[in-house]
Short mmCIF file of N, CA, C and O in Angstrom, two decimals:
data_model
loop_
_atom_site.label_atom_id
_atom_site.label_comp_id
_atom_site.label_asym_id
_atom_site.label_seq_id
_atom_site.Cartn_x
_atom_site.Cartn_y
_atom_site.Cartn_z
N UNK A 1 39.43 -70.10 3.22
CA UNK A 1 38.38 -71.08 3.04
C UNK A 1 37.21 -70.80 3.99
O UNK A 1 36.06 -70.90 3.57
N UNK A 2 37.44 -70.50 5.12
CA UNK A 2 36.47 -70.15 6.73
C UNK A 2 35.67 -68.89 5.74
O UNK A 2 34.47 -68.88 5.43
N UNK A 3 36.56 -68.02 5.42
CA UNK A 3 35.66 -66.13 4.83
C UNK A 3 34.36 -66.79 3.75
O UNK A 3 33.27 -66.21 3.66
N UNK A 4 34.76 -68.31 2.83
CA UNK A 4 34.17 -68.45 1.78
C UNK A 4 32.98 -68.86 2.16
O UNK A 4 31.89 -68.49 1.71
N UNK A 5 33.22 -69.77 3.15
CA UNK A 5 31.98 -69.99 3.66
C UNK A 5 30.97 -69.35 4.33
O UNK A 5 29.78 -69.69 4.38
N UNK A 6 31.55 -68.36 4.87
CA UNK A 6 30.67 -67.54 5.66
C UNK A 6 30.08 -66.55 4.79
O UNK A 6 28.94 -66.11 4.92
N UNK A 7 31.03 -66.17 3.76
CA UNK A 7 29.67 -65.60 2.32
C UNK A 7 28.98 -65.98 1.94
O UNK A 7 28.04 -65.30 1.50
N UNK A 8 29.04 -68.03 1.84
CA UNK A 8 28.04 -68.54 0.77
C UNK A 8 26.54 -68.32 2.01
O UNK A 8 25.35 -68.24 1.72
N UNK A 9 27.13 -68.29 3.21
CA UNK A 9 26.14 -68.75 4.35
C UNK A 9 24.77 -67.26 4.45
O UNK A 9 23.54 -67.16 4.47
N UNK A 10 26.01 -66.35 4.48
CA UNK A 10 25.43 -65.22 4.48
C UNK A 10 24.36 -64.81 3.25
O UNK A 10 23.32 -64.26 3.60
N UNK A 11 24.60 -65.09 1.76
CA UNK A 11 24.25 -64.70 0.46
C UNK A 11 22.90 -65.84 0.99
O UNK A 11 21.71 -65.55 1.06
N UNK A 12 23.62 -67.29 1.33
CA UNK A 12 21.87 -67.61 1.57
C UNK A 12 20.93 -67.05 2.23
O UNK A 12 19.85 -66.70 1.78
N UNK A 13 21.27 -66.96 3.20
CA UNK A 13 20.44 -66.10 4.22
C UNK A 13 19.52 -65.03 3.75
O UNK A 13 18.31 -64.87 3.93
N UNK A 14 20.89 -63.99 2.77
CA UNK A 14 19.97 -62.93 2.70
C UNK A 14 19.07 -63.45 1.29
O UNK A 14 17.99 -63.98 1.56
N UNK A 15 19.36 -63.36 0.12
CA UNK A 15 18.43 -64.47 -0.74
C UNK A 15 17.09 -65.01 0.02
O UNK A 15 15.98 -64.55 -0.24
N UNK A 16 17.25 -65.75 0.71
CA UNK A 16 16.39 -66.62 1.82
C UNK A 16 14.87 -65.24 2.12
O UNK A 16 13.66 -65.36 1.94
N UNK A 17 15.87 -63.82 2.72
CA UNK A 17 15.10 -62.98 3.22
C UNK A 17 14.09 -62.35 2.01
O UNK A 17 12.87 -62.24 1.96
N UNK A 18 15.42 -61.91 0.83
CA UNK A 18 14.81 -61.27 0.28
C UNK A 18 13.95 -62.09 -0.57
O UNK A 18 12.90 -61.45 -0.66
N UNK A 19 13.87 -62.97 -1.13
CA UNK A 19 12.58 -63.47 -1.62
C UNK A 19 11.22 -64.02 -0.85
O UNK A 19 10.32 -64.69 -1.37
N UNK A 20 11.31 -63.45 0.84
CA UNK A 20 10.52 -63.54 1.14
C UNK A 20 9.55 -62.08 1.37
O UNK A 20 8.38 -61.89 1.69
N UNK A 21 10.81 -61.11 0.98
CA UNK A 21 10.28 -60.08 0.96
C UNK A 21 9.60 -59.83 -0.46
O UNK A 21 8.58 -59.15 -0.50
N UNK A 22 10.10 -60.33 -1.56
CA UNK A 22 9.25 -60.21 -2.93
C UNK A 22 7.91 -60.98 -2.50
O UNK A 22 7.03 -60.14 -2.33
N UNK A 23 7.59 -61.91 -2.33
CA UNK A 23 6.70 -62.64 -2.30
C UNK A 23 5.70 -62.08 -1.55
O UNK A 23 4.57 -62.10 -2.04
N UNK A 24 5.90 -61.48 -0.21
CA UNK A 24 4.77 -60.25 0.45
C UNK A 24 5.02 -59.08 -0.53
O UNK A 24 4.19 -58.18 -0.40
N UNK A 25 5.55 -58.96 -1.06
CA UNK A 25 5.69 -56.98 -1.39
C UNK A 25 4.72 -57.58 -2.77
O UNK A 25 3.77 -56.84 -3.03
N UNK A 26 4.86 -58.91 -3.74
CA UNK A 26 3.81 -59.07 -4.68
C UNK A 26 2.04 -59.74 -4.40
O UNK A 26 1.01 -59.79 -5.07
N UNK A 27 2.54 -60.24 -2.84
CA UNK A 27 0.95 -60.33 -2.56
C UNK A 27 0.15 -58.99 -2.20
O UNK A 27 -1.05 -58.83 -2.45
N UNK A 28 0.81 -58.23 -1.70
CA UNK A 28 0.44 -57.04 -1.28
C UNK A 28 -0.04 -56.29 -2.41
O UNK A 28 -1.10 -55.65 -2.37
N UNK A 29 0.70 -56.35 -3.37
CA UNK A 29 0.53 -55.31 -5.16
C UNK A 29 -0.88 -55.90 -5.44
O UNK A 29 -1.87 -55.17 -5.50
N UNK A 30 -0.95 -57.67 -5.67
CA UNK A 30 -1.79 -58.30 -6.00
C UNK A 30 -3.35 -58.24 -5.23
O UNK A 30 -4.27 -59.04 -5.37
N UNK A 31 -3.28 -57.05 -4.40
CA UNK A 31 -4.37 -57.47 -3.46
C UNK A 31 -5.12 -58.69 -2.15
O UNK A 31 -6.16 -58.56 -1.50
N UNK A 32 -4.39 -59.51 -2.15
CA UNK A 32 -4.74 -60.52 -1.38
C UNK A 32 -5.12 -60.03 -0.07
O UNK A 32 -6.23 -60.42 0.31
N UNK A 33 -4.52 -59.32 0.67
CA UNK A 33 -5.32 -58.94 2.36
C UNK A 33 -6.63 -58.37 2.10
O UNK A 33 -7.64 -58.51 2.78
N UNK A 34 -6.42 -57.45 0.59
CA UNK A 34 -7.88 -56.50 0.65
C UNK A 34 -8.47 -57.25 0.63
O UNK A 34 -9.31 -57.20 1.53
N UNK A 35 -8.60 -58.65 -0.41
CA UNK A 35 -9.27 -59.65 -0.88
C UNK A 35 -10.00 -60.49 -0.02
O UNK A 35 -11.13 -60.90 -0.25
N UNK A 36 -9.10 -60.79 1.27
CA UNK A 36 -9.30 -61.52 2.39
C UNK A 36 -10.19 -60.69 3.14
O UNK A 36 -11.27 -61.17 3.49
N UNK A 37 -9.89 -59.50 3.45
CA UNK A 37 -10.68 -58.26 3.98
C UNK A 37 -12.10 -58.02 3.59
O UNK A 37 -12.97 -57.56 4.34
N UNK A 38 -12.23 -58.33 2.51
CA UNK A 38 -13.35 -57.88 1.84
C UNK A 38 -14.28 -59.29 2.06
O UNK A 38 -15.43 -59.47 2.44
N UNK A 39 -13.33 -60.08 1.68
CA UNK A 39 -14.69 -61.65 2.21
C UNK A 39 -15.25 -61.67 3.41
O UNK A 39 -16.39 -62.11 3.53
N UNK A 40 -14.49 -61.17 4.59
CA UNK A 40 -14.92 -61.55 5.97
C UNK A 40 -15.63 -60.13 5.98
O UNK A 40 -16.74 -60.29 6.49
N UNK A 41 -15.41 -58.68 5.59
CA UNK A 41 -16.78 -57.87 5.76
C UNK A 41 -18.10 -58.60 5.14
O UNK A 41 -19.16 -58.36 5.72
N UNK A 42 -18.12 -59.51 3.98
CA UNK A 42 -19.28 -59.64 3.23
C UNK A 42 -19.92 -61.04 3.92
O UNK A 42 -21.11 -61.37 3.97
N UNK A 43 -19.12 -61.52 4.25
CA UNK A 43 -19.66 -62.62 5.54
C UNK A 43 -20.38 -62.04 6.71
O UNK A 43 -21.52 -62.45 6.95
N UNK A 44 -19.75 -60.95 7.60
CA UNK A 44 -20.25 -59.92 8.64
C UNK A 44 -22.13 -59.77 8.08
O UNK A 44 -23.12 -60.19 8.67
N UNK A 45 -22.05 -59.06 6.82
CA UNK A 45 -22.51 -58.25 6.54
C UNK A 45 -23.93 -59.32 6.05
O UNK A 45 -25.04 -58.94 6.43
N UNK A 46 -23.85 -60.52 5.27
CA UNK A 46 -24.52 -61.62 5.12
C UNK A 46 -25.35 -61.86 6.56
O UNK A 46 -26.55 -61.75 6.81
N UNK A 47 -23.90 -62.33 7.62
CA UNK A 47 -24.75 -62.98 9.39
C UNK A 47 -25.68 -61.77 9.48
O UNK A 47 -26.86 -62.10 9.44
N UNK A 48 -25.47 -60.41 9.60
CA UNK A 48 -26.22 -59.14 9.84
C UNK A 48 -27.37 -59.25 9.23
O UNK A 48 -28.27 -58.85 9.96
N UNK A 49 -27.86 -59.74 7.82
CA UNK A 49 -28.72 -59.68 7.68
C UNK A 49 -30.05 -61.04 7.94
O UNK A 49 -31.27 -61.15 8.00
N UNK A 50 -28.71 -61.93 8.02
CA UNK A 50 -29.73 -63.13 8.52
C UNK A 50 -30.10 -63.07 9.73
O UNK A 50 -31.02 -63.82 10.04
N UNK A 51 -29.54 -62.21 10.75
CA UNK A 51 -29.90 -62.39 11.95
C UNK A 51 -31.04 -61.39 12.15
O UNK A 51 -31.97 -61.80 12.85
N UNK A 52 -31.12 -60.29 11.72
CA UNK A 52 -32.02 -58.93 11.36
C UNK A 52 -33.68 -60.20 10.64
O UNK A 52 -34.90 -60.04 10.58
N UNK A 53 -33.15 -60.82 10.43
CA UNK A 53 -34.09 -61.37 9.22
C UNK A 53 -35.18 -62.45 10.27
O UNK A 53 -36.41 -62.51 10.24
N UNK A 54 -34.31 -63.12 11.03
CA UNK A 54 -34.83 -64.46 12.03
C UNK A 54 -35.48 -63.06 13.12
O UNK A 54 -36.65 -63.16 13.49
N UNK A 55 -34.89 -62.15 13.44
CA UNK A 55 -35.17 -61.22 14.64
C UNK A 55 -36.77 -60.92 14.02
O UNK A 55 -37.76 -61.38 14.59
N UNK A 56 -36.82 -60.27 13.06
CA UNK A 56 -38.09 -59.53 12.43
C UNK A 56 -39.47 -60.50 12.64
O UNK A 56 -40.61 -60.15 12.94
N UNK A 57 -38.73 -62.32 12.28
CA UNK A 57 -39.73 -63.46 12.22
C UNK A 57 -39.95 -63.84 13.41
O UNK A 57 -40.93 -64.56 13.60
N UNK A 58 -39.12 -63.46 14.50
CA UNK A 58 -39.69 -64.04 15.74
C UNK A 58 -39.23 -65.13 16.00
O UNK A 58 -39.62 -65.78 16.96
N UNK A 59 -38.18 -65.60 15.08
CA UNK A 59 -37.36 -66.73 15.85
C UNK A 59 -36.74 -66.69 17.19
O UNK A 59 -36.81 -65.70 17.92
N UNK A 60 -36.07 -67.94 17.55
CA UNK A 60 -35.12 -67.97 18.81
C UNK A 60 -33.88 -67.72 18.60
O UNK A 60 -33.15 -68.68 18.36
N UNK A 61 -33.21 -66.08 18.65
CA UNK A 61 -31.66 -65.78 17.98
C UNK A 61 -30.74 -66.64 19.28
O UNK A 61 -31.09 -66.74 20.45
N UNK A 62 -29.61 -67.15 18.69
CA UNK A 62 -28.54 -67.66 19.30
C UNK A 62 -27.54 -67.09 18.51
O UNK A 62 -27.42 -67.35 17.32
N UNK A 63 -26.72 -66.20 19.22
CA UNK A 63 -25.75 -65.16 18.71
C UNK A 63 -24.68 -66.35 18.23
O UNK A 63 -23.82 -65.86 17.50
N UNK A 64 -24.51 -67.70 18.43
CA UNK A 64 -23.33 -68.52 18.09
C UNK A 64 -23.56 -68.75 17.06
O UNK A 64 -22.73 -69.38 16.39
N UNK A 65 -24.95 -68.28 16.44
CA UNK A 65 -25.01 -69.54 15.16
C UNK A 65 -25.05 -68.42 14.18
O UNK A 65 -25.73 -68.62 13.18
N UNK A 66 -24.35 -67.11 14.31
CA UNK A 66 -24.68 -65.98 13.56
C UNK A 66 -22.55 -65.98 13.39
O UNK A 66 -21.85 -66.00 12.38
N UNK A 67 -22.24 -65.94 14.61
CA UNK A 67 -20.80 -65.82 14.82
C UNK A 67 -20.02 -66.72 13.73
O UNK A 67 -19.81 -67.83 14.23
N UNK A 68 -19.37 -66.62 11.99
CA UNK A 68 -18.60 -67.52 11.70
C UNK A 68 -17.30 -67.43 11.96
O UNK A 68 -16.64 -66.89 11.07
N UNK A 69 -16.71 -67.81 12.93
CA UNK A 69 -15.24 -67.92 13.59
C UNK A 69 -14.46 -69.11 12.67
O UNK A 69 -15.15 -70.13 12.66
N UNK A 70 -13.20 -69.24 11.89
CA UNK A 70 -12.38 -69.89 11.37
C UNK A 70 -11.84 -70.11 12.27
O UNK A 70 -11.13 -69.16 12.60
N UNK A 71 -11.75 -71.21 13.13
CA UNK A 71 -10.57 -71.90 13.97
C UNK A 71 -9.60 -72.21 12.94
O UNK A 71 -9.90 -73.16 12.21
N UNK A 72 -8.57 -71.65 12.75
CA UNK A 72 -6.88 -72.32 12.23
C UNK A 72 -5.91 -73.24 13.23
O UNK A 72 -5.75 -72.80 14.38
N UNK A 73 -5.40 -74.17 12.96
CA UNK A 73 -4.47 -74.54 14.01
C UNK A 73 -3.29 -74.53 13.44
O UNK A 73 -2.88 -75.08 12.42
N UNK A 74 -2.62 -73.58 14.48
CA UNK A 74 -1.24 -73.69 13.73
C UNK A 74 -0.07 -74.85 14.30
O UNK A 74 1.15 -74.86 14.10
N UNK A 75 -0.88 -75.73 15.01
CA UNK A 75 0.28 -76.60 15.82
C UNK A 75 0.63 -77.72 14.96
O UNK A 75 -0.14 -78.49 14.38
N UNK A 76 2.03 -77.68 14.96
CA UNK A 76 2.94 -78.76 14.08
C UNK A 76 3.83 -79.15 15.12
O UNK A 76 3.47 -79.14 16.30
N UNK A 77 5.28 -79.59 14.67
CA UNK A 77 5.99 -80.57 15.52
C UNK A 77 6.82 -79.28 16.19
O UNK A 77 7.28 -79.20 17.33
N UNK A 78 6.86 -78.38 15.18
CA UNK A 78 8.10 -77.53 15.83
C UNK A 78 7.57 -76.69 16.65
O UNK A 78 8.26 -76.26 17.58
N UNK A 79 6.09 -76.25 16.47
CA UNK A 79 5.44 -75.19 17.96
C UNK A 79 5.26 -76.24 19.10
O UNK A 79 5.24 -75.86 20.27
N UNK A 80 5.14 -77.57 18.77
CA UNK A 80 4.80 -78.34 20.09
C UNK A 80 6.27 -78.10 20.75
O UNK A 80 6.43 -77.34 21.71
N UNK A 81 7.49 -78.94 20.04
CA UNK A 81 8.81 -78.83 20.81
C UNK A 81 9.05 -77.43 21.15
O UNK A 81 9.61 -77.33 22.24
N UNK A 82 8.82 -76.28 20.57
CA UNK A 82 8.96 -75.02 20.95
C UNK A 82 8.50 -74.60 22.24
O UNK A 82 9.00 -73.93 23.15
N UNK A 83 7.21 -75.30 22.01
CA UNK A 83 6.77 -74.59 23.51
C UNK A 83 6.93 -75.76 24.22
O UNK A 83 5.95 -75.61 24.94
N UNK A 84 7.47 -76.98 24.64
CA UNK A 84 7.76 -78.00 25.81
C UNK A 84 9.39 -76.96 25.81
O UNK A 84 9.74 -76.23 26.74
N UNK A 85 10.04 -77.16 24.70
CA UNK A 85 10.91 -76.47 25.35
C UNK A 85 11.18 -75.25 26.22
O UNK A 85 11.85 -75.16 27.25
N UNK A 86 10.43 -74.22 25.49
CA UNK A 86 9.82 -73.10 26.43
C UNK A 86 9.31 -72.82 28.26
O UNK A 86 9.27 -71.98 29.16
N UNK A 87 9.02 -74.24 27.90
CA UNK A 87 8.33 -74.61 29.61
C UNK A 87 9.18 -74.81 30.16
O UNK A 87 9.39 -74.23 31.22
N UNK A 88 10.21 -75.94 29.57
CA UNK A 88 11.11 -76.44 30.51
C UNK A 88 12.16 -75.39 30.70
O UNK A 88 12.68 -75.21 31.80
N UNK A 89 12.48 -74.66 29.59
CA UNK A 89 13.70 -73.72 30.22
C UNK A 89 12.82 -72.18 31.74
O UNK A 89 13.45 -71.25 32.24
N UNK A 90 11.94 -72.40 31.88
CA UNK A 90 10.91 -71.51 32.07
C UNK A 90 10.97 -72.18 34.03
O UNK A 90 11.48 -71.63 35.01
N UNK A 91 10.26 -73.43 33.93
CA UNK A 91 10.66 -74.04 34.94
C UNK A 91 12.35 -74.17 35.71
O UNK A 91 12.47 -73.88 36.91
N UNK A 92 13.38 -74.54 35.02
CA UNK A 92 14.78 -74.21 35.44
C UNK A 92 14.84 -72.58 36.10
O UNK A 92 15.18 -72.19 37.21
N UNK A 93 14.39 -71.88 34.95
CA UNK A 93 14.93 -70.33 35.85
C UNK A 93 13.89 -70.06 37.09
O UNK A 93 14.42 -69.54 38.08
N UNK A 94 12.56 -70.32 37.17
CA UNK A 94 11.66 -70.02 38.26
C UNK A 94 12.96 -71.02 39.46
O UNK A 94 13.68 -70.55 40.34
N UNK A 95 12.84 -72.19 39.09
CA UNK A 95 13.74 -73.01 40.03
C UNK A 95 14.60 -72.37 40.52
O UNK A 95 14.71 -72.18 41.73
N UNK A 96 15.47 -71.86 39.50
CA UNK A 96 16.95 -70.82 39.86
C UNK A 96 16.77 -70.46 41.18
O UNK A 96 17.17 -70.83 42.28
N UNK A 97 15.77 -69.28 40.55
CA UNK A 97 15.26 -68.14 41.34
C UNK A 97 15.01 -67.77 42.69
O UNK A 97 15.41 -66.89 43.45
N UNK A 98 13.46 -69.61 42.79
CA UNK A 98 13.77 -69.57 43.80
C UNK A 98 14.56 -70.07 44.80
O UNK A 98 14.58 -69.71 45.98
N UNK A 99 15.13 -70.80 44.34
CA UNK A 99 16.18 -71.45 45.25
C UNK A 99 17.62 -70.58 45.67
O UNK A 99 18.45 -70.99 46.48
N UNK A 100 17.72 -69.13 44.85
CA UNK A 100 18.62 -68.02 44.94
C UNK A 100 18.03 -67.30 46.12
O UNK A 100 18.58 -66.98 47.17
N UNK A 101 16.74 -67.10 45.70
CA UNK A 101 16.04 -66.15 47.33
C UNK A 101 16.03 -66.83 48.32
O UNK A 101 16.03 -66.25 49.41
N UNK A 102 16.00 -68.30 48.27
CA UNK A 102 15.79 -69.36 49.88
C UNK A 102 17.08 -68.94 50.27
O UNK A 102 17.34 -68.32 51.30
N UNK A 103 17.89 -69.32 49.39
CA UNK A 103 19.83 -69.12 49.92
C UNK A 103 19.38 -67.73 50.41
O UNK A 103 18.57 -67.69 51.33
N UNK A 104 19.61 -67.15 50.13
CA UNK A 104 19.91 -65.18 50.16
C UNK A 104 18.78 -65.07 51.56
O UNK A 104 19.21 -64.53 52.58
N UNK A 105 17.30 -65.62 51.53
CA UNK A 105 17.09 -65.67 52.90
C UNK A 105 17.66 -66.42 54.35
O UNK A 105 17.92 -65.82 55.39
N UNK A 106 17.75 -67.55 54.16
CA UNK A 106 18.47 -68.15 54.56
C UNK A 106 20.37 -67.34 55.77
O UNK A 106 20.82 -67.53 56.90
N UNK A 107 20.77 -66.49 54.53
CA UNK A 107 21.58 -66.05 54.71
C UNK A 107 21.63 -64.52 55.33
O UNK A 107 22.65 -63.95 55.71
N UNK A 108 20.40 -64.05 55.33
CA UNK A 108 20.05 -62.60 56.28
C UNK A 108 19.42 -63.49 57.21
O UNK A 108 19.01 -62.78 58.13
N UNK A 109 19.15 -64.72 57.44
CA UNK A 109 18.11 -64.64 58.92
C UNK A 109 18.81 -65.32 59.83
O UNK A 109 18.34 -65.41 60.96
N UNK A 110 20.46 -66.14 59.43
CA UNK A 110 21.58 -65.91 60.22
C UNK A 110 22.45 -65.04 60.60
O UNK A 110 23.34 -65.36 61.39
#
């Protein structure tokens, strides 16, 4: 009964993987990065000429307002607990640590 389960666990898993591997291996066929690739050169290539364009007129260039940066946020519940957890196990071992070298000094300077 224990072996059965650990197949069904496993078959999910890999299932799990491999249709995440179809799903990149058909965005990839489908073009989508080039796609993505190709918008942000033609954006580049757009600011380049508007800024070439204000330069020629004698405007006041401000390189920020040429720059289009996509801020994404990727923070949800599980990168927040990820990284508090992160900290806190982070803090414990610095703690360890130093409280291993105070001992260990401690113990050469008797």
């Amino acid at each position: 009964m224990k072996k059965n389960k650990k197949n069904k666990v496993f078959r999910f898993i890999f299932m799990v993987f491999f249709m995440s591997f179809l799903v990149i291996y058909f965005s990839e066929l489908a073009g989508y990065y080039e796609y993505q690739n190709y918008k942000k050169a033609t954006l580049t290539e757009e600011q380049i000429r508007k800024f070439e364009h204000d330069v020629e007129e004698g405007k006041e260039v401000d390189l920020n307002k040429y720059l289009v940066m996509e801020e994404k946020s990727y923070k949800n519940n599980l990168s927040k607990i990820s990284n508090d957890l992160s900290n806190a196990i982070s803090n414990i071992v610095q703690d360890g640590v130093e409280n291993t070298f105070k001992f260990l000094s401690k113990l050469i300077d008797n």
